[in-house]
Coordinates of C-alpha atoms and ligand atoms in Angstrom, one line a residue:
X19 CA -12.7 9.0 -24.6
X20 CA -10.5 9.6 -21.3
X21 CA -7.7 12.1 -21.7
X22 CA -4.5 10.5 -22.7
X23 CA -1.2 10.4 -20.9
X24 CA 1.8 8.0 -21.3
X25 CA 5.4 7.2 -20.3
X26 CA 7.9 7.2 -23.1
X27 CA 11.2 5.2 -22.6
X28 CA 13.3 2.3 -24.0
X29 CA 12.9 -0.3 -22.8
X30 CA 9.7 0.4 -21.1
X31 CA 7.7 -2.9 -20.9
X32 CA 8.1 -3.4 -16.9
X33 CA 7.5 0.2 -16.2
X34 CA 5.1 0.5 -12.9
X35 CA 3.9 4.0 -14.1
X36 CA 0.8 3.0 -15.7
X37 CA -0.4 0.9 -12.7
X38 CA 0.5 3.9 -10.4
X39 CA -1.4 6.5 -12.4
X40 CA -4.3 4.2 -12.9
X41 CA -4.5 3.7 -9.1
X42 CA -4.2 7.5 -8.6
X43 CA -7.1 8.0 -11.1
X44 CA -9.3 5.5 -9.3
X45 CA -8.5 7.0 -5.9
X46 CA -9.3 10.6 -7.1
X47 CA -12.2 9.8 -9.4
X48 CA -10.2 11.3 -12.4
X49 CA -10.8 9.3 -15.8
X50 CA -7.7 9.0 -17.6
X51 CA -5.9 6.6 -20.0
X52 CA -2.2 6.1 -19.2
X53 CA -0.1 3.8 -21.4
X54 CA 3.6 2.9 -21.8
X55 CA 5.2 3.7 -25.2
X56 CA 8.5 2.1 -26.1
X57 CA 10.3 4.2 -28.8
X58 CA 14.0 4.6 -29.5
X59 CA 15.9 7.7 -29.2
X60 CA 15.7 8.3 -33.0
X61 CA 12.0 8.0 -33.0
X62 CA 11.2 9.7 -29.8
X63 CA 10.4 13.3 -31.2
X64 CA 8.0 11.9 -33.9
X65 CA 6.3 9.6 -31.5
X66 CA 5.7 12.5 -29.0
X67 CA 4.3 14.8 -31.8
X68 CA 2.0 11.9 -33.1
X69 CA 1.1 11.3 -29.3
X70 CA 0.0 15.1 -29.1
X71 CA -1.9 14.9 -32.4
X72 CA -3.9 12.1 -31.0
X73 CA -4.9 13.9 -28.0
X74 CA -2.0 13.4 -25.7
X75 CA -2.2 15.7 -22.7
X76 CA 0.8 14.9 -20.7
X77 CA 3.6 12.4 -20.6
X78 CA 6.4 11.1 -18.4
X79 CA 9.8 10.5 -19.9
X80 CA 12.3 8.0 -18.6
X81 CA 15.5 6.5 -19.8
X82 CA 17.1 7.2 -22.2
X83 CA 14.9 10.3 -23.3
X84 CA 15.1 12.6 -20.4
X85 CA 17.9 14.9 -21.8
X86 CA 16.3 15.0 -25.4
X87 CA 12.9 15.9 -23.9
X88 CA 14.6 19.0 -22.4
X89 CA 15.4 20.5 -26.0
X90 CA 12.0 19.6 -27.4
X91 CA 10.1 21.9 -24.9
X92 CA 8.8 25.3 -25.5
X93 CA 9.0 26.0 -21.8
X94 CA 11.0 24.6 -19.0
X95 CA 10.4 24.8 -15.1
X96 CA 13.2 26.0 -12.9
X97 CA 13.8 22.7 -11.4
X98 CA 13.9 21.0 -15.1
X99 CA 16.5 23.5 -16.1
X100 CA 18.4 22.9 -13.0
X101 CA 18.5 19.0 -13.3
X102 CA 19.3 19.6 -17.1
X103 CA 16.5 16.6 -17.7
X104 CA 12.8 16.4 -18.2
X105 CA 10.6 13.7 -16.8
X106 CA 7.2 15.3 -17.0
X107 CA 5.7 16.9 -20.2
X108 CA 2.5 19.0 -20.1
X109 CA 0.9 19.8 -23.3
X110 CA 0.0 23.5 -23.8
X111 CA -1.3 25.4 -26.8
X112 CA 2.5 26.5 -27.4
X113 CA 3.7 23.0 -27.3
X114 CA 5.3 21.0 -24.5
X115 CA 6.0 22.4 -20.9
X116 CA 8.9 20.6 -19.3
X117 CA 9.2 19.8 -15.6
X118 CA 11.3 17.4 -13.5
X119 CA 9.7 15.8 -10.6
X120 CA 12.3 13.2 -9.6
X121 CA 14.2 15.3 -7.1
X122 CA 11.0 16.5 -5.2
X123 CA 9.8 12.9 -5.2
X124 CA 13.1 11.6 -4.0
X125 CA 13.3 14.1 -1.1
X126 CA 9.6 13.6 -0.2
X127 CA 9.9 9.8 -0.1
X128 CA 13.0 10.1 2.4
X129 CA 11.8 13.0 4.7
X130 CA 7.9 12.3 4.6
X131 CA 7.7 8.4 4.1
X132 CA 10.7 7.4 6.0
X133 CA 10.7 10.3 8.5
X134 CA 14.5 11.0 7.7
X135 CA 16.3 14.4 8.4
X136 CA 18.6 15.0 5.4
X137 CA 20.0 18.4 6.9
X138 CA 23.7 18.6 7.1
X139 CA 24.5 15.2 6.2
X140 CA 28.0 14.5 4.7
X141 CA 26.8 13.2 1.4
X142 CA 28.1 10.8 -1.4
X143 CA 26.5 10.8 -4.8
X144 CA 27.7 7.9 -6.9
X145 CA 27.1 8.6 -10.7
X146 CA 26.7 11.6 -12.8
X147 CA 24.3 10.3 -15.5
X148 CA 20.5 11.3 -15.8
X149 CA 19.5 9.9 -12.5
X150 CA 22.1 12.0 -10.5
X151 CA 21.4 15.2 -12.4
X152 CA 17.6 14.6 -11.5
X153 CA 18.2 14.5 -7.8
X154 CA 21.3 16.7 -7.1
X155 CA 19.6 20.1 -7.2
X156 CA 16.9 18.8 -4.8
X157 CA 19.8 17.4 -2.4
X158 CA 21.2 20.9 -2.1
X159 CA 17.7 22.5 -1.6
X160 CA 17.0 19.8 1.2
X161 CA 20.1 21.4 3.3
X162 CA 22.4 18.4 3.0
X163 CA 26.1 19.2 4.0
X164 CA 29.1 18.8 1.9
X165 CA 28.4 16.8 -1.3
X166 CA 31.0 14.7 -3.1
X167 CA 30.1 13.5 -6.5
X168 CA 32.1 10.4 -7.9
X169 CA 31.6 9.0 -11.3
X170 CA 33.5 6.3 -13.6
X171 CA 33.9 9.1 -16.2
X172 CA 35.3 12.0 -14.1
X173 CA 34.6 14.7 -16.5
X174 CA 30.8 14.0 -16.1
X175 CA 31.3 14.4 -12.2
X176 CA 33.0 17.6 -12.7
X177 CA 30.5 18.9 -15.0
X178 CA 27.6 18.0 -12.5
X179 CA 29.5 19.5 -9.7
X180 CA 30.1 22.8 -11.6
X181 CA 26.4 23.0 -12.7
X182 CA 25.3 22.9 -9.1
X183 CA 27.2 26.3 -8.5
X184 CA 28.4 25.7 -5.0
X185 CA 31.9 25.4 -5.2
X186 CA 32.4 25.4 -1.3
X187 CA 30.0 22.7 -0.7
X188 CA 30.1 20.4 -3.9
X189 CA 33.1 18.8 -5.3
X190 CA 34.0 15.8 -7.5
X191 CA 36.5 13.1 -6.8
X192 CA 38.1 10.2 -8.7
X193 CA 36.4 6.6 -8.4
X194 CA 39.8 5.2 -7.7
X195 CA 40.0 7.6 -4.8
X196 CA 36.8 6.3 -3.1
X197 CA 38.8 4.6 -0.2
X198 CA 40.3 8.0 0.9
X199 CA 37.1 9.9 1.3
X200 CA 36.3 9.0 5.0
X201 CA 32.9 8.2 5.9
X202 CA 29.6 9.6 4.8
X203 CA 26.2 10.0 6.6
X204 CA 24.2 9.7 3.2
X205 CA 25.2 7.5 0.3
X206 CA 23.1 7.6 -3.0
X207 CA 23.7 5.0 -5.8
X208 CA 22.8 6.8 -8.9
X209 CA 24.7 4.6 -11.2
X210 CA 23.1 1.9 -13.4
X211 CA 25.7 -0.7 -12.1
X212 CA 22.8 -2.8 -10.5
X213 CA 20.9 -3.0 -14.1
X214 CA 24.1 -4.7 -15.6
X215 CA 25.8 -6.5 -12.8
X216 CA 24.8 -8.6 -9.6
X217 CA 27.7 -7.3 -7.5
X218 CA 28.7 -4.0 -6.1
X219 CA 32.0 -3.5 -4.7
X220 CA 32.7 -0.3 -2.5
X221 CA 35.1 0.2 0.4
X222 CA 33.3 -0.3 3.6
X223 CA 35.1 2.6 5.1
X224 CA 32.5 4.8 3.3
X225 CA 29.9 3.7 5.8
X226 CA 29.2 4.1 9.5
X227 CA 26.3 2.9 11.7
X228 CA 24.5 6.0 11.2
X229 CA 24.7 6.0 7.4
X230 CA 21.7 6.3 5.3
X231 CA 22.1 4.5 1.9
X232 CA 19.7 4.8 -1.0
X233 CA 19.5 3.2 -4.3
X234 CA 17.5 5.2 -6.9
X235 CA 16.7 2.1 -8.6
X236 CA 13.9 -0.5 -7.3
X237 CA 13.5 -4.3 -7.8
X238 CA 16.3 -6.4 -8.8
X239 CA 18.5 -3.5 -10.0
X240 CA 18.6 -2.2 -6.3
X241 CA 19.7 -5.5 -4.8
X242 CA 23.6 -5.2 -5.3
X243 CA 24.1 -1.8 -3.8
X244 CA 21.4 -2.6 -1.0
X245 CA 23.4 -5.7 -0.2
X246 CA 26.7 -3.8 0.1
X247 CA 25.1 -1.2 2.2
X248 CA 23.5 -3.8 4.7
X249 CA 26.8 -5.8 4.8
X250 CA 28.8 -2.4 5.4
X251 CA 26.6 -1.8 8.4
X252 CA 24.5 1.1 7.2
X253 CA 21.7 2.2 9.6
X254 CA 19.0 2.6 7.0
X255 CA 18.8 1.1 3.5
X256 CA 16.2 2.3 1.1
X257 CA 15.3 1.5 -2.6
X258 CA 13.8 3.7 -5.2
X259 CA 10.3 2.4 -5.0
X260 CA 9.0 5.2 -2.9
X261 CA 10.7 7.9 -5.0
X262 CA 9.0 6.4 -8.1
X263 CA 5.5 6.8 -6.5
X264 CA 6.3 10.2 -5.1
X265 CA 7.5 11.5 -8.5
X266 CA 4.5 10.0 -10.0
X267 CA 2.2 11.9 -7.6
X268 CA 4.2 15.2 -8.4
X269 CA 3.4 14.5 -12.2
X270 CA -0.3 13.7 -11.5
X271 CA -0.8 17.1 -9.7
X272 CA 0.9 18.9 -12.5
X273 CA -1.7 17.4 -14.9
X274 CA -4.9 17.1 -12.8
X275 CA -4.3 19.7 -10.1
X276 CA -5.0 17.3 -7.3
X277 CA -2.5 15.5 -5.2
X278 CA -3.2 11.9 -4.6
X279 CA -2.5 9.8 -1.5
X280 CA 0.6 7.9 -2.2
X281 CA 0.6 5.7 0.7
X282 CA -2.0 3.0 -0.2
X283 CA -0.4 2.8 -3.7
X284 CA 3.1 2.5 -2.4
X285 CA 2.0 -0.2 0.1
X286 CA 0.1 -2.4 -2.8
X287 CA 3.4 -2.1 -4.8
X288 CA 5.5 -3.1 -1.8
X289 CA 3.2 -6.1 -1.1
X290 CA 3.3 -7.3 -4.8
X291 CA 7.2 -6.9 -4.8
X292 CA 7.4 -9.0 -1.6
X293 CA 5.2 -11.6 -3.2
X294 CA 7.3 -11.8 -6.3
X295 CA 10.5 -12.2 -4.1
X296 CA 8.9 -15.2 -2.0
X297 CA 7.5 -16.7 -5.2
X298 CA 11.0 -17.1 -6.7
Ligands
ATR4 P1 20.8 6.9 -15.5 O1 19.5 7.9 -16.3 O2 20.2 5.8 -14.8 O3 21.4 7.7 -14.7 P2 22.7 7.0 -17.4 O4 22.6 8.4 -17.7 O5 23.2 6.2 -18.5 O6 21.6 6.3 -16.6 O7 23.9 6.9 -16.2 C1 24.6 5.8 -15.8 C2 25.4 6.1 -14.6 O8 25.9 4.8 -14.1 C3 26.8 6.9 -15.1 O9 27.1 7.7 -14.1 C4 27.6 5.7 -15.4 O10 28.9 6.1 -15.4 P3 29.6 6.8 -16.6 O11 29.3 8.3 -16.7 O12 31.0 6.6 -16.4 O13 29.2 6.0 -17.8 C5 27.4 4.7 -14.3 N1 27.8 3.4 -14.4 C6 27.3 2.6 -15.4 N2 27.9 1.3 -15.4 C7 29.0 1.5 -14.4 C8 30.0 0.8 -13.9 N3 30.1 -0.7 -14.4 N4 30.8 1.2 -13.1 C9 30.6 2.4 -12.6 N5 29.7 3.4 -13.0 C10 28.9 2.7 -14.0

């Protein structure tokens, strides 16, 4: 039987991760089974233990389990500790090793696939939930300039800002003050607004013709923010599909010791999403 891997989430039915890992396995000649496991927060721990008992060697963790996964690990990588969330689990004799590949995947997608230079960019991070925590440390490491974090619930923006430990460079502001922040070179949507609503309203004064706008979501959930960014005149508008493939490649490398080529897999998913869009 092929070694078992899985992604745990809720909901998880539409996850692209099984498809991505199957494609990486075919490409590298590594036999593996990778399934999606839908489990509620209350049942997550038990399901993870049952998975390990059944031969599970590694797992990805997505909404809403990333923070809970952190406390279930025997050992955490530095980037999981800094993100305060785990998206990749590796089974060891001692239990689970937790890692977070979201931030590295995010930066790799922008710098390598899209050829963008993130250094010194005045950056706005919208949101302070799990997705924002995943990418914020990697943004700092990528050499961005000043970072402003804005969240509907201000305490969470303050907490994320404090956790990054760079008071001169990172600060939080109120959502109601968005219009007074001037323009940004880099705007990241890490809120879940697009999963719940079809419109996204932000002041146009945040954008310039040089601005890079990135939504961490992909597919329909990314449409509202990307539509705002285009109408605000942003220079480059990117969704989270590339990040998804890159974080998967980082996880794959953790488990199998081989780095897959993400380009054909990304292009295949892009073609499929274009076909779906035109079929509507
Ligand atoms: P994820 O893992 O996708 O980050 P999450 O941890 O639930 O999911 O975080 C969702 C983020 O979207 C939070 O920053 C949330 O703001 P709050 O902390 O105030 O809840 C933000 N968000 C969700 N709906 C929003 C809305 N209608 N307006 C503004 N922000 C919203």
